[in-house]
Each structure stands twice: as C-alpha cells, then as structure tokens.
Coordinates of N, CA and C in Angstrom, one line a residue:
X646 N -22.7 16.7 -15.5 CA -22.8 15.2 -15.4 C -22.7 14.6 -16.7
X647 N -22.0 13.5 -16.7 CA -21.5 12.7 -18.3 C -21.4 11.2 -18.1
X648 N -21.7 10.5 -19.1 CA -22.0 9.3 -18.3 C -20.9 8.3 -19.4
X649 N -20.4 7.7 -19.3 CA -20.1 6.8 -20.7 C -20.0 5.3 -20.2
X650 N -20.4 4.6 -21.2 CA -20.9 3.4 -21.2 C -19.6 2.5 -21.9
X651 N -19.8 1.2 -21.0 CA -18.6 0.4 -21.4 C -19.0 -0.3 -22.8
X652 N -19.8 -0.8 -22.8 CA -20.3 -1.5 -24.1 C -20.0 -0.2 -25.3
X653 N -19.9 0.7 -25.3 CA -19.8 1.6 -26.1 C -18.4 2.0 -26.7
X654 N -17.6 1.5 -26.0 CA -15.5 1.5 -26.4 C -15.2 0.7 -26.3
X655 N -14.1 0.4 -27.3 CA -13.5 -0.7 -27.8 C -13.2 -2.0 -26.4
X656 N -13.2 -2.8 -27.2 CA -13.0 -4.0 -26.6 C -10.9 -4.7 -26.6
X657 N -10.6 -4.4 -25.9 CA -9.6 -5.2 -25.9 C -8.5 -5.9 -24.8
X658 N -7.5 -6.2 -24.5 CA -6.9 -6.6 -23.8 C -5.6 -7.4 -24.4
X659 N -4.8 -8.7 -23.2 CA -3.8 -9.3 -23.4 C -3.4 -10.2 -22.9
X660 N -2.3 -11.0 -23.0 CA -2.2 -12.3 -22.2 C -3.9 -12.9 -22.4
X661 N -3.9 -13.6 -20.7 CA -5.4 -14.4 -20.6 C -6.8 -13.7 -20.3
X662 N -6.5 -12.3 -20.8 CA -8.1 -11.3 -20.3 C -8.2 -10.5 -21.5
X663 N -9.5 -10.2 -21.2 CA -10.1 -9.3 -22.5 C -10.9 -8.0 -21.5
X664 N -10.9 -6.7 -22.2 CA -10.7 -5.7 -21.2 C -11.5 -4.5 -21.8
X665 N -12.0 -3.8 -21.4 CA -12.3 -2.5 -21.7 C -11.8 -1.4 -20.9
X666 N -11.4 -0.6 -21.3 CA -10.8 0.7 -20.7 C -11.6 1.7 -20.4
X667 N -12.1 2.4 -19.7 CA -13.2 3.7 -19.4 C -12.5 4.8 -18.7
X668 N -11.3 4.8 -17.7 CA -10.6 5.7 -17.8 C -9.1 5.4 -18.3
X669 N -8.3 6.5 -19.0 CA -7.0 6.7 -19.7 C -6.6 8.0 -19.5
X670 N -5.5 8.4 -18.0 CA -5.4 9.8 -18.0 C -4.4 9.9 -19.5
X671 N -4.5 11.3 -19.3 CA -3.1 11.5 -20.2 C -1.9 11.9 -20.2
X672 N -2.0 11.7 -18.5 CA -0.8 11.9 -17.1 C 0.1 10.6 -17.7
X673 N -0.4 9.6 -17.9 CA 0.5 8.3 -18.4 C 0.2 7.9 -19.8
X674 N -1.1 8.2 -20.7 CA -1.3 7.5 -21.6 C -0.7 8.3 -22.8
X675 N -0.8 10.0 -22.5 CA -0.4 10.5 -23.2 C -1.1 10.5 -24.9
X676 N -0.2 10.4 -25.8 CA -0.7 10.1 -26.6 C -1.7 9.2 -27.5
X677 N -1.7 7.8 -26.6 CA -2.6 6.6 -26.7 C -3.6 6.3 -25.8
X678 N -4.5 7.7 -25.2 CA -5.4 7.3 -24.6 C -6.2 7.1 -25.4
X679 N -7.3 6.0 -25.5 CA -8.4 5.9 -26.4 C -9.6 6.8 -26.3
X680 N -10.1 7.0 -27.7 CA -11.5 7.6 -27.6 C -12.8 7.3 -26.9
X681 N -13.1 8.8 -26.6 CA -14.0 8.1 -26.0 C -14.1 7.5 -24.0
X682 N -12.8 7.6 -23.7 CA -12.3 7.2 -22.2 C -11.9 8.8 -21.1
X683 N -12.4 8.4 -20.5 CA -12.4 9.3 -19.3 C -10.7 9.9 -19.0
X684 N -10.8 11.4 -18.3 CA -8.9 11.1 -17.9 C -9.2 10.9 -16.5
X685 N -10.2 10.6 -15.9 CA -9.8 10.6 -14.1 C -10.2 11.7 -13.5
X686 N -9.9 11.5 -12.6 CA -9.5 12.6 -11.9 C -8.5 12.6 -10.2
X687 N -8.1 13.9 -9.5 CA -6.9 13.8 -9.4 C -5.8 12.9 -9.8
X688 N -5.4 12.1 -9.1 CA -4.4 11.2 -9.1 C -4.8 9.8 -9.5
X689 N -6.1 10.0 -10.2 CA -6.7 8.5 -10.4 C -6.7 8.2 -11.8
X690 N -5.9 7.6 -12.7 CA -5.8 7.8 -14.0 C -5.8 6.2 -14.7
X691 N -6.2 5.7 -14.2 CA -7.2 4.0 -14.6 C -7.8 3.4 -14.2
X692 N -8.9 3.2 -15.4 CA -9.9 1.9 -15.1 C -10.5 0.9 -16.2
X693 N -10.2 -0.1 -15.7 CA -10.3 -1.0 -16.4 C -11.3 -2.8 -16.2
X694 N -12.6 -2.7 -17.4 CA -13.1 -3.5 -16.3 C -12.4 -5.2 -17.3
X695 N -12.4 -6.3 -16.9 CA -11.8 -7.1 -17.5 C -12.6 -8.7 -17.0
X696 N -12.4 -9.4 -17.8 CA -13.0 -11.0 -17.7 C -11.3 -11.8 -17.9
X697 N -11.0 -12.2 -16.8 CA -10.1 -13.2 -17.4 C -10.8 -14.6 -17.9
X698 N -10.2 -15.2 -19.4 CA -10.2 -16.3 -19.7 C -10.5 -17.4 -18.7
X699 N -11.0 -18.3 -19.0 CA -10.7 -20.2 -18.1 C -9.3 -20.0 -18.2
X700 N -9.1 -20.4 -16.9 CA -7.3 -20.5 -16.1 C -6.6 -19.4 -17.2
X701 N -7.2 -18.5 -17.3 CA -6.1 -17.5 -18.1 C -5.4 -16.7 -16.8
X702 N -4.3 -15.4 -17.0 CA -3.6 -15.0 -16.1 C -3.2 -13.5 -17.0
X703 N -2.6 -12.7 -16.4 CA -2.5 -12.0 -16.5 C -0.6 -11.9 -17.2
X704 N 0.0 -13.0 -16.8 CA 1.4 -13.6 -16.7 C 2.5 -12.0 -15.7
X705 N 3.3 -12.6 -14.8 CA 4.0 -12.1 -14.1 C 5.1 -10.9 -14.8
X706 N 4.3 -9.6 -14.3 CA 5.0 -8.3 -14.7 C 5.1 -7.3 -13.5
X707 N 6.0 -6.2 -13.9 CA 6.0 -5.5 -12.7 C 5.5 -4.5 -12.8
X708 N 5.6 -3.6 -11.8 CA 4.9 -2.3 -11.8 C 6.1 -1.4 -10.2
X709 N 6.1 -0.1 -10.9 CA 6.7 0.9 -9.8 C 5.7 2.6 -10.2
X710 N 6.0 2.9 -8.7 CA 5.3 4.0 -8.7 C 4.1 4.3 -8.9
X711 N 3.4 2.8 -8.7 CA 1.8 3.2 -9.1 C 1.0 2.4 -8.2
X712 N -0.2 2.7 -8.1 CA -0.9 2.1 -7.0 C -1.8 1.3 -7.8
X713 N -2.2 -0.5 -7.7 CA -2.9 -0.9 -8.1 C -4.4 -1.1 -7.3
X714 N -5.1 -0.9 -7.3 CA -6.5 -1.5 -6.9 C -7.2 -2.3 -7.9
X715 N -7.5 -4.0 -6.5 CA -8.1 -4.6 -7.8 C -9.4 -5.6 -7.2
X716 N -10.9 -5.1 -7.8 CA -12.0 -5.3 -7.2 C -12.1 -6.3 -7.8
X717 N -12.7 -7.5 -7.5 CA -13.2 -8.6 -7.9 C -15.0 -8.4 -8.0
X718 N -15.2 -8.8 -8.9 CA -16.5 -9.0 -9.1 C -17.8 -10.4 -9.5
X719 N -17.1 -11.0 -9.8 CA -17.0 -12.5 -10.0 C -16.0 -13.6 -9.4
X720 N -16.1 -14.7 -9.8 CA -15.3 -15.7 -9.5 C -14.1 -15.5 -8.1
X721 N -13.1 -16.5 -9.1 CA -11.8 -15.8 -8.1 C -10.5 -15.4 -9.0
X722 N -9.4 -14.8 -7.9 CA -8.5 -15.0 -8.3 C -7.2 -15.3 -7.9
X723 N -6.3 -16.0 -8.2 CA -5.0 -16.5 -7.4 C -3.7 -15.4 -7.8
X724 N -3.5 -15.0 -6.2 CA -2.3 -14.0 -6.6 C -1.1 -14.1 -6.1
X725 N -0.3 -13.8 -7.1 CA 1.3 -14.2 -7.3 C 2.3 -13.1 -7.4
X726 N 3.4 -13.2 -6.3 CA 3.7 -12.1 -6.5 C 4.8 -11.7 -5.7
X727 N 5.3 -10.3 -5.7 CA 6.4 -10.2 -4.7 C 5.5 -9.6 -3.3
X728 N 4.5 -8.9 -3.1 CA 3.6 -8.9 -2.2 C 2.5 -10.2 -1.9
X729 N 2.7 -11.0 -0.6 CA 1.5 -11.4 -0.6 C 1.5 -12.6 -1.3
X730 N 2.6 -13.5 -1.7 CA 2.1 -14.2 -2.9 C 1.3 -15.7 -2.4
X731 N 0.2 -16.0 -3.0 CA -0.4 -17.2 -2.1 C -2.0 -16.9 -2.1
X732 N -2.0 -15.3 -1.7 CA -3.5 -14.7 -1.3 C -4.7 -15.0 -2.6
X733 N -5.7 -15.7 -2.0 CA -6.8 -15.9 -2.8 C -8.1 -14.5 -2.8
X734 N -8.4 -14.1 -4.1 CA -9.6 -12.7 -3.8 C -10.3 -14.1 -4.6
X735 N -11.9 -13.3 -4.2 CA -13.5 -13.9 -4.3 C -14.2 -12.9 -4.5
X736 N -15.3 -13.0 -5.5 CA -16.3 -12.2 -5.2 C -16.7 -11.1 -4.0
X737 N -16.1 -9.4 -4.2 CA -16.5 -8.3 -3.5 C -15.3 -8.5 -2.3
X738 N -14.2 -9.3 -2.9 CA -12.9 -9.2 -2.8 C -12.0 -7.7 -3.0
X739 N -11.3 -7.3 -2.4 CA -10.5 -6.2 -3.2 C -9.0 -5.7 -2.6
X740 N -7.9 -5.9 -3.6 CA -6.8 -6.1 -3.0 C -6.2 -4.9 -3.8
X741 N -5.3 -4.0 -2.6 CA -4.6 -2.6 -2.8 C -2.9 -2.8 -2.4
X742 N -2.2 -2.2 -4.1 CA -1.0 -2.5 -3.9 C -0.2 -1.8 -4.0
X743 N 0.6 -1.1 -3.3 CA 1.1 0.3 -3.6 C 3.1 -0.8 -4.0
X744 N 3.0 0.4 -5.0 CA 4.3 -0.3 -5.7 C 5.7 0.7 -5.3
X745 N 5.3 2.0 -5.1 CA 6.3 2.8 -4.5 C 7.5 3.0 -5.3
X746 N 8.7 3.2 -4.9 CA 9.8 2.8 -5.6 C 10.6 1.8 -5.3
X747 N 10.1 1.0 -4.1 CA 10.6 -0.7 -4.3 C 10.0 -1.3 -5.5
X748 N 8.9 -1.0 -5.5 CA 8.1 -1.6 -6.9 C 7.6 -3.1 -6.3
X749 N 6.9 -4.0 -7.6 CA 6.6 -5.4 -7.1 C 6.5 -5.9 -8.8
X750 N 6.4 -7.1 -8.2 CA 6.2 -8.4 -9.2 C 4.3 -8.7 -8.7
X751 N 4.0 -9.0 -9.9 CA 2.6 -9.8 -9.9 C 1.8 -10.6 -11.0
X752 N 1.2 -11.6 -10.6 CA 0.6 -12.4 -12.0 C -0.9 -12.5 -10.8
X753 N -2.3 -12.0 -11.6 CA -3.3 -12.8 -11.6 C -4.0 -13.5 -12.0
X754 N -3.8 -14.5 -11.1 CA -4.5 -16.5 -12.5 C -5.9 -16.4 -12.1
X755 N -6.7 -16.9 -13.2 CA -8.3 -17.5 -13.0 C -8.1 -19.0 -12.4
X756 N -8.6 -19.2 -11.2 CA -7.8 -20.9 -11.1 C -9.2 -21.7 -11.9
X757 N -10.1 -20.7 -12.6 CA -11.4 -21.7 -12.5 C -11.6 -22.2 -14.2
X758 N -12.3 -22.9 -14.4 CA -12.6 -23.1 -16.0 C -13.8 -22.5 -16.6
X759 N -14.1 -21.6 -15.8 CA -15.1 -20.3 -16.2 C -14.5 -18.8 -16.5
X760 N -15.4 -17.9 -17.0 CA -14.6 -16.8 -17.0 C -15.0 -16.3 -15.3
X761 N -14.4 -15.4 -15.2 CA -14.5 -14.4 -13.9 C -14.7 -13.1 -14.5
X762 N -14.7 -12.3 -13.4 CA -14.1 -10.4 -13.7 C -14.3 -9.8 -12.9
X763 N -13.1 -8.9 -13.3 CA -12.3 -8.0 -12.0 C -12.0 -6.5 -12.6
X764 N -12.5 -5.3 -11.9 CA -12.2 -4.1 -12.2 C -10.4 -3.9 -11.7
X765 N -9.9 -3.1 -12.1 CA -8.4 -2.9 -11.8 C -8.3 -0.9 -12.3
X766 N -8.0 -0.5 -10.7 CA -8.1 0.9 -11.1 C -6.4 1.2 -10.5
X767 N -5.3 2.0 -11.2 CA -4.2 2.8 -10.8 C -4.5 4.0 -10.5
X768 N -3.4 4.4 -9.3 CA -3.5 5.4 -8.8 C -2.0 6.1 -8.5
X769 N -2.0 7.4 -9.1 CA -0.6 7.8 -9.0 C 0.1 8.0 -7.5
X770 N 0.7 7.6 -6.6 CA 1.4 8.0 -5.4 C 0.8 9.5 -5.5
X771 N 0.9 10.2 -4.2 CA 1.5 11.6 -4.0 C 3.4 11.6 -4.1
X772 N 3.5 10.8 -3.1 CA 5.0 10.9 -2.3 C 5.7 9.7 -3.3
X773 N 6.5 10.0 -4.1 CA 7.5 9.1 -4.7 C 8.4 8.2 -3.9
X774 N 9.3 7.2 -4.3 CA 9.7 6.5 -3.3 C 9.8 5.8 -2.0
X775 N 8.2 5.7 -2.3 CA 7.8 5.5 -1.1 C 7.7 3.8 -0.7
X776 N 7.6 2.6 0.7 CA 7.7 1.2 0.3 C 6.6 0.8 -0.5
X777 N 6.7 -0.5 -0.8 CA 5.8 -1.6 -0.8 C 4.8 -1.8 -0.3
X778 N 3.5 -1.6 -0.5 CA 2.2 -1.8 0.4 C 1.3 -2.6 0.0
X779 N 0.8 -3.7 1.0 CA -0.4 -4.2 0.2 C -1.5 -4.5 1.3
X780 N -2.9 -4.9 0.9 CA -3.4 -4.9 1.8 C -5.0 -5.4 0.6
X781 N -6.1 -5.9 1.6 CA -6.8 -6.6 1.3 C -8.1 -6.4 2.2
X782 N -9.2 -6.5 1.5 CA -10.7 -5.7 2.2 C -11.9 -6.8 1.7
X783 N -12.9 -6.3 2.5 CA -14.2 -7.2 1.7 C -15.3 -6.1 1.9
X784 N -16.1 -5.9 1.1 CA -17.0 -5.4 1.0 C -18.5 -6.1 1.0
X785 N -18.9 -5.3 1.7 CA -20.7 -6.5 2.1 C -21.9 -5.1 1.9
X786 N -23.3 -6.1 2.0 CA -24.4 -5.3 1.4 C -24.6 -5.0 2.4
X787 N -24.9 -3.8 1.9 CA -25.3 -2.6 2.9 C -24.9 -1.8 2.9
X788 N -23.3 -1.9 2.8 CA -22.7 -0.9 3.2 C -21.7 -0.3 2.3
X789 N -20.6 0.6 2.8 CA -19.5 1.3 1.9 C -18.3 1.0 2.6
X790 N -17.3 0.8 1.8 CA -16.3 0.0 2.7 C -15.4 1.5 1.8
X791 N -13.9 1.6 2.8 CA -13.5 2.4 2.1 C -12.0 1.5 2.1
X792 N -11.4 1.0 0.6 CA -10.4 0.6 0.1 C -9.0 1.3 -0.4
X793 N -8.9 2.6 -0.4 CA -7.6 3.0 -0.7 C -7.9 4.3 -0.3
X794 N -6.7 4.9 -0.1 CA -6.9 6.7 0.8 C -7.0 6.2 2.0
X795 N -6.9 7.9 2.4 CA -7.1 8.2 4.3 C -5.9 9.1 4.4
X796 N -6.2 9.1 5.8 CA -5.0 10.7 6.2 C -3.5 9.6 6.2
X797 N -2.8 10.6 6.7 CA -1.4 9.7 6.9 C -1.0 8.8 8.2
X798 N -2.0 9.1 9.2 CA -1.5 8.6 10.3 C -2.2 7.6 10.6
X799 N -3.3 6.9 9.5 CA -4.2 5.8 10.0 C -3.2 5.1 8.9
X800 N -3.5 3.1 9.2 CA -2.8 2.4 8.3 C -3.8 1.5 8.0
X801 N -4.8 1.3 8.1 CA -6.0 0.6 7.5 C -5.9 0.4 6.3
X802 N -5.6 1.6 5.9 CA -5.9 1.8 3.9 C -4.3 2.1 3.5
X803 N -4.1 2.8 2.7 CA -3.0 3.1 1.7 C -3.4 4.3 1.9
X804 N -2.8 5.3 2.3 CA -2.2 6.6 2.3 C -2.8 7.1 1.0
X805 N -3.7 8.5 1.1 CA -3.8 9.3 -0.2 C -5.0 10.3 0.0
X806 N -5.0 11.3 -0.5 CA -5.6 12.2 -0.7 C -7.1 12.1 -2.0
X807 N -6.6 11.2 -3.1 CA -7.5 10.4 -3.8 C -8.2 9.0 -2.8
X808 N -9.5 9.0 -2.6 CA -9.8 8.1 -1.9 C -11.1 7.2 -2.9
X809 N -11.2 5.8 -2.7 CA -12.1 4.8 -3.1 C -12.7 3.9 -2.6
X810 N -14.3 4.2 -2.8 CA -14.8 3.2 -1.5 C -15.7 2.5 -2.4
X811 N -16.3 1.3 -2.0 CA -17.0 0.1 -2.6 C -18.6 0.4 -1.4
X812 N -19.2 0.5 -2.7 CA -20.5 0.6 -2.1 C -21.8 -0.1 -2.5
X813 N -22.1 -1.4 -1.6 CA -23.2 -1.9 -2.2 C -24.4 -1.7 -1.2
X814 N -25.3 -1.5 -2.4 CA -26.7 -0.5 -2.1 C -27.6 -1.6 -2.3
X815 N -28.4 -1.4 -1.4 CA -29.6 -2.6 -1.1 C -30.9 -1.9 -2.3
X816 N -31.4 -2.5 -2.8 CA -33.0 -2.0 -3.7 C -33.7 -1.4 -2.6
X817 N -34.0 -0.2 -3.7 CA -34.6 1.0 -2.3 C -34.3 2.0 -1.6
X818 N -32.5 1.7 -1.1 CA -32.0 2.3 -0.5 C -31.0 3.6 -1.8
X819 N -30.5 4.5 -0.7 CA -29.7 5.7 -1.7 C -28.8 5.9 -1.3
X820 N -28.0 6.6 -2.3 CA -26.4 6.6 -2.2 C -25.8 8.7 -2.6
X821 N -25.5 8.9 -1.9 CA -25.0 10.5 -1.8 C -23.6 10.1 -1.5
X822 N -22.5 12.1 -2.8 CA -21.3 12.2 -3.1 C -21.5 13.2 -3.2
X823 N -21.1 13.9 -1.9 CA -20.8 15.4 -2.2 C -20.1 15.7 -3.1
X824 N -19.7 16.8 -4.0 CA -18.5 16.9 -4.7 C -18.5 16.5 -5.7
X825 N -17.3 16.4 -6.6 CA -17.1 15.8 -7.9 C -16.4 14.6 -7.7
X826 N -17.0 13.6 -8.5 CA -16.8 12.1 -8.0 C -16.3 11.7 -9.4
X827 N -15.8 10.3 -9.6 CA -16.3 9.5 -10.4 C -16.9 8.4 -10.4
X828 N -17.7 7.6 -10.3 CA -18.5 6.4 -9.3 C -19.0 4.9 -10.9
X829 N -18.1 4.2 -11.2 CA -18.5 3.2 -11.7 C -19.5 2.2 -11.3
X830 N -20.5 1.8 -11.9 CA -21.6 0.9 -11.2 C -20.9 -0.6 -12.4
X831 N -21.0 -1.6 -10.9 CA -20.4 -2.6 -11.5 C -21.3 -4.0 -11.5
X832 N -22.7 -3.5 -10.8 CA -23.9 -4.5 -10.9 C -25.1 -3.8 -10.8
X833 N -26.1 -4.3 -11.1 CA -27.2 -3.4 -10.7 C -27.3 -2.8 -11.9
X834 N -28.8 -1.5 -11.1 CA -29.4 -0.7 -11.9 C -29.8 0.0 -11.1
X835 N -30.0 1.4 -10.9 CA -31.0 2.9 -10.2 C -30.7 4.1 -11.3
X836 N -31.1 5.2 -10.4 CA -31.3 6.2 -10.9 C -30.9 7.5 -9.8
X837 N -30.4 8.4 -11.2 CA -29.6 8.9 -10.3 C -29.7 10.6 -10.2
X838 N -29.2 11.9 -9.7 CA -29.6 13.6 -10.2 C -28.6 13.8 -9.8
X839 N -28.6 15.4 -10.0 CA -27.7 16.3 -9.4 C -28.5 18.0 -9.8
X840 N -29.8 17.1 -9.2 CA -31.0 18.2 -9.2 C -32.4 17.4 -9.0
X841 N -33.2 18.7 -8.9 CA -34.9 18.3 -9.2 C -35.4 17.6 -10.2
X842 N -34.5 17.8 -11.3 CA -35.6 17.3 -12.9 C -35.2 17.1 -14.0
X843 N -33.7 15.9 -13.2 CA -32.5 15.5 -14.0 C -32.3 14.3 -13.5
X844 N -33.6 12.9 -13.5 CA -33.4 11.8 -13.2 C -32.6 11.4 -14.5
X845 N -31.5 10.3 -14.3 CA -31.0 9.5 -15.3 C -30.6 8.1 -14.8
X846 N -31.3 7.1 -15.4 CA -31.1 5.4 -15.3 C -29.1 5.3 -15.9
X847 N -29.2 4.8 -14.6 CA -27.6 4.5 -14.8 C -27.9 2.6 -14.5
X848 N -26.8 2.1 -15.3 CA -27.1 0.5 -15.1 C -25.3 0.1 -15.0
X849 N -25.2 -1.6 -14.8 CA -23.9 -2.3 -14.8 C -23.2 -1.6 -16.0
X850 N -22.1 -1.4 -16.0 CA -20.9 -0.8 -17.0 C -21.2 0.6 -17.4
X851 N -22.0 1.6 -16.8 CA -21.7 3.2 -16.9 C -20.5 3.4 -15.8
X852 N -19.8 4.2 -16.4 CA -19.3 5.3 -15.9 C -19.8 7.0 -15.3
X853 N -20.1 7.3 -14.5 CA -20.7 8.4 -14.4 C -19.3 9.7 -13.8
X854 N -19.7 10.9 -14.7 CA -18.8 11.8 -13.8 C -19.8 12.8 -13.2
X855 N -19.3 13.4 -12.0 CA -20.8 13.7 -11.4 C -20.3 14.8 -10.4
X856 N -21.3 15.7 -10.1 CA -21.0 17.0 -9.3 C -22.3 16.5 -8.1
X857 N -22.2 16.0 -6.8 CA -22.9 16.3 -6.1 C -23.7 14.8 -6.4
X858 N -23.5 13.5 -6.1 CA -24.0 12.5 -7.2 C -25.0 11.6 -6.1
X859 N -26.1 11.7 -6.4 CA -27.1 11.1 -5.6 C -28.1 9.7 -6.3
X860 N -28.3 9.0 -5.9 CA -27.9 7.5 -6.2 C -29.6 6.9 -5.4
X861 N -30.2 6.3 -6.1 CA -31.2 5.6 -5.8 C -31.4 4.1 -6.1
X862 N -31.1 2.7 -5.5 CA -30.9 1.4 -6.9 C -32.5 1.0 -6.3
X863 N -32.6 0.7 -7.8 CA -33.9 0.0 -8.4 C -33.8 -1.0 -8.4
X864 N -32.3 -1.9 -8.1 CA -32.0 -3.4 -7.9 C -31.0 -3.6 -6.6
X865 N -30.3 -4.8 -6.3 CA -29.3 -4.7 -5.5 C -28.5 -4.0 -6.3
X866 N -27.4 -3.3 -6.0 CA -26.1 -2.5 -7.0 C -24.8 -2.5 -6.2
X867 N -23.6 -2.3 -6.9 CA -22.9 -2.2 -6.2 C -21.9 -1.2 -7.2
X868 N -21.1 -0.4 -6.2 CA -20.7 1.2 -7.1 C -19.0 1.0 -6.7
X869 N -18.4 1.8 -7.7 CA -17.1 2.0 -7.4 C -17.4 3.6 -7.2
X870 N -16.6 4.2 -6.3 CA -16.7 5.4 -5.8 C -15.5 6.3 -5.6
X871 N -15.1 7.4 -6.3 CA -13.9 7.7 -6.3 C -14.0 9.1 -6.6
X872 N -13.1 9.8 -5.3 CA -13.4 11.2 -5.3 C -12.0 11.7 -4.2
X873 N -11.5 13.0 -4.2 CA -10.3 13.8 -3.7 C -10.9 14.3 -2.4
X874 N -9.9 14.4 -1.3 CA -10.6 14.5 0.0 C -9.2 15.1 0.1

C-alpha cells in the first residue's frame, strides 16, 4: 500500500486551468512522466485533478484512441464538442468519452466567475478503431455508481476490462476493493487497512495504491475507484 498526496507534486497546467497530475503512465508519457506520479494501472494511465479559472476553458482540441473520463467535483461545466455538444455537467456530474479512431473535438468552459474542479482520468481502449462514444452519469450519497467498463454486451457504460466507479460514502459507513485498486479520494476524510494493525488516515487529494482496500469515512467522502475486472 502507497499513498501519494496531491499537494505534494508540482503544480501545473494550461489554457484556463491549473492542474496537478498524480497518475503519468509511461505507456504515453514515456519520458516526461513527472516525479513522483503514479503509472496506473492496467489500461488506466491518467489522472489529473484541476480547477478551471473564472470562465476559463480548456480551448477546443482533439483526442483519438483514448478514453476520457471527466468527474466534476465543483461548480459546472459547459461542453463543446463533436460528441454531445450543448451538455451541461454539475457537481458529482461525470461524463465518459470514448474517442476510438473516429476520434472527437472538445472544449470545457467554466461558464461561472468562480473557480470550479474537475478530475479528468484517460483510459487506453483495448480494441483500436473502434466509434465514438459518449455518455453521461450522476453519482449520489450512498452509493457507488459505476462510470466506465463492463462486459461487451451491456451498453450502459463504455466497454472495458479497466472499470471506474464513483463512490460516495456516508460518515460511518465503509467501503471494500478486493484486489489491487487505485481509489483517489476527492472529498472527505476516513481511514483505511489492508490488515489488522495498519490503520492509515487518508484525506481529499491522496492517491492510494492498494491490495485488498478497505475504507472507513470519518466524514461524508467521496472516492474515485479504479481497478481491472
């Protein structure tokens, strides 16, 4: 178990957002993954937590062959695009874009004069060439929503063997991951093992990598959850 903390790596970003990075496979980053940053795991090789600016944007770029997932955690955001373009996300909002090798166009604006923030995690396809997918979820307390992955024959989610689910945990309540996970907490505070006499306070902006990851919040919380099925 390894935990790394966002406040702890560099700060940066572009256009209208400022960003920290906590995973950087080296499936894509290669040589410029930063120190200090996670590689993923399977086919999950970014994360990124970010504040866009007052009315800042991300400005309209493309993307092929990679799957975007993008959690909102604040405010909102207005999205523009070749998928979808028009669609408003909100707070525990979360919009999944598979780019395939049609690929897409996309810009997301702050429409507000506050900051917001939004996690944004990529995900490599299995199957290359595959269409254009998009699709959109909400996540509520209590429960665990599951946002990308599933077998091939359900269409709910985006197709994958890498799967990600959004889990908000009521104070009190507990959270189990069989397996090796990676599980970002993106509010809140608990405590967490992967044993008898190995409690560790995990809070907002750890990263946790984790064998068997069992989850207790000491506040409301809410977790990013990501693990191969």
């Amino acid at each position: 178990m390894s935990i790394i903390c966002r406040n702890s790596l560099r700060r940066g970003g572009f256009a209208g957002l400022r960003e920290t990075r906590l995973v950087m496979s080296p499936r894509i980053f290669r040589g410029h993954r930063e120190s200090g940053t996670s590689p993923g795991i399977g086919r999950f090789v970014y994360l990124a937590d970010a504040r866009f600016m007052p009315l800042g944007e991300t400005r309209m770029h493309p993307h092929k062959e990679i799957d975007v997932i993008s959690v909102m955690v604040e405010g909102r955001i207005q999205h523009e695009g070749s998928l979808e373009h028009g669609q408003e996300l909100h707070a525990d909002s979360v919009q999944a874009q598979r780019a395939g090798g049609e690929g897409f166009t996309h810009n997301e604006i702050n429409p507000d004069n506050f900051k917001n923030r939004m996690i944004q995690l990529w995900v490599l396809p299995e199957t290359p060439g595959e269409a254009a997918a998009y699709k959109v979820f909400e996540s509520k307390p209590g429960e665990r929503t599951r946002v990308y992955g599933g077998p091939a024959e359900q269409d709910e989610t985006i197709a994958a063997h890498t799967i990600i689910e959004i889990a908000q945990v009521n104070a009190g309540d507990k959270l189990a991951q069989a397996g090796k996970s990676l599980v970002y907490m993106t509010t809140g505070e608990g405590t967490m093992n992967e044993g008898p006499d190995d409690d560790q306070t995990i809070r907002e902006g750890d990263l946790v990598e984790s064998t068997d990851f069992n989850f207790t919040a000491t506040g409301d919380s809410k977790l990013i959850i990501v693990y191969e099925k």
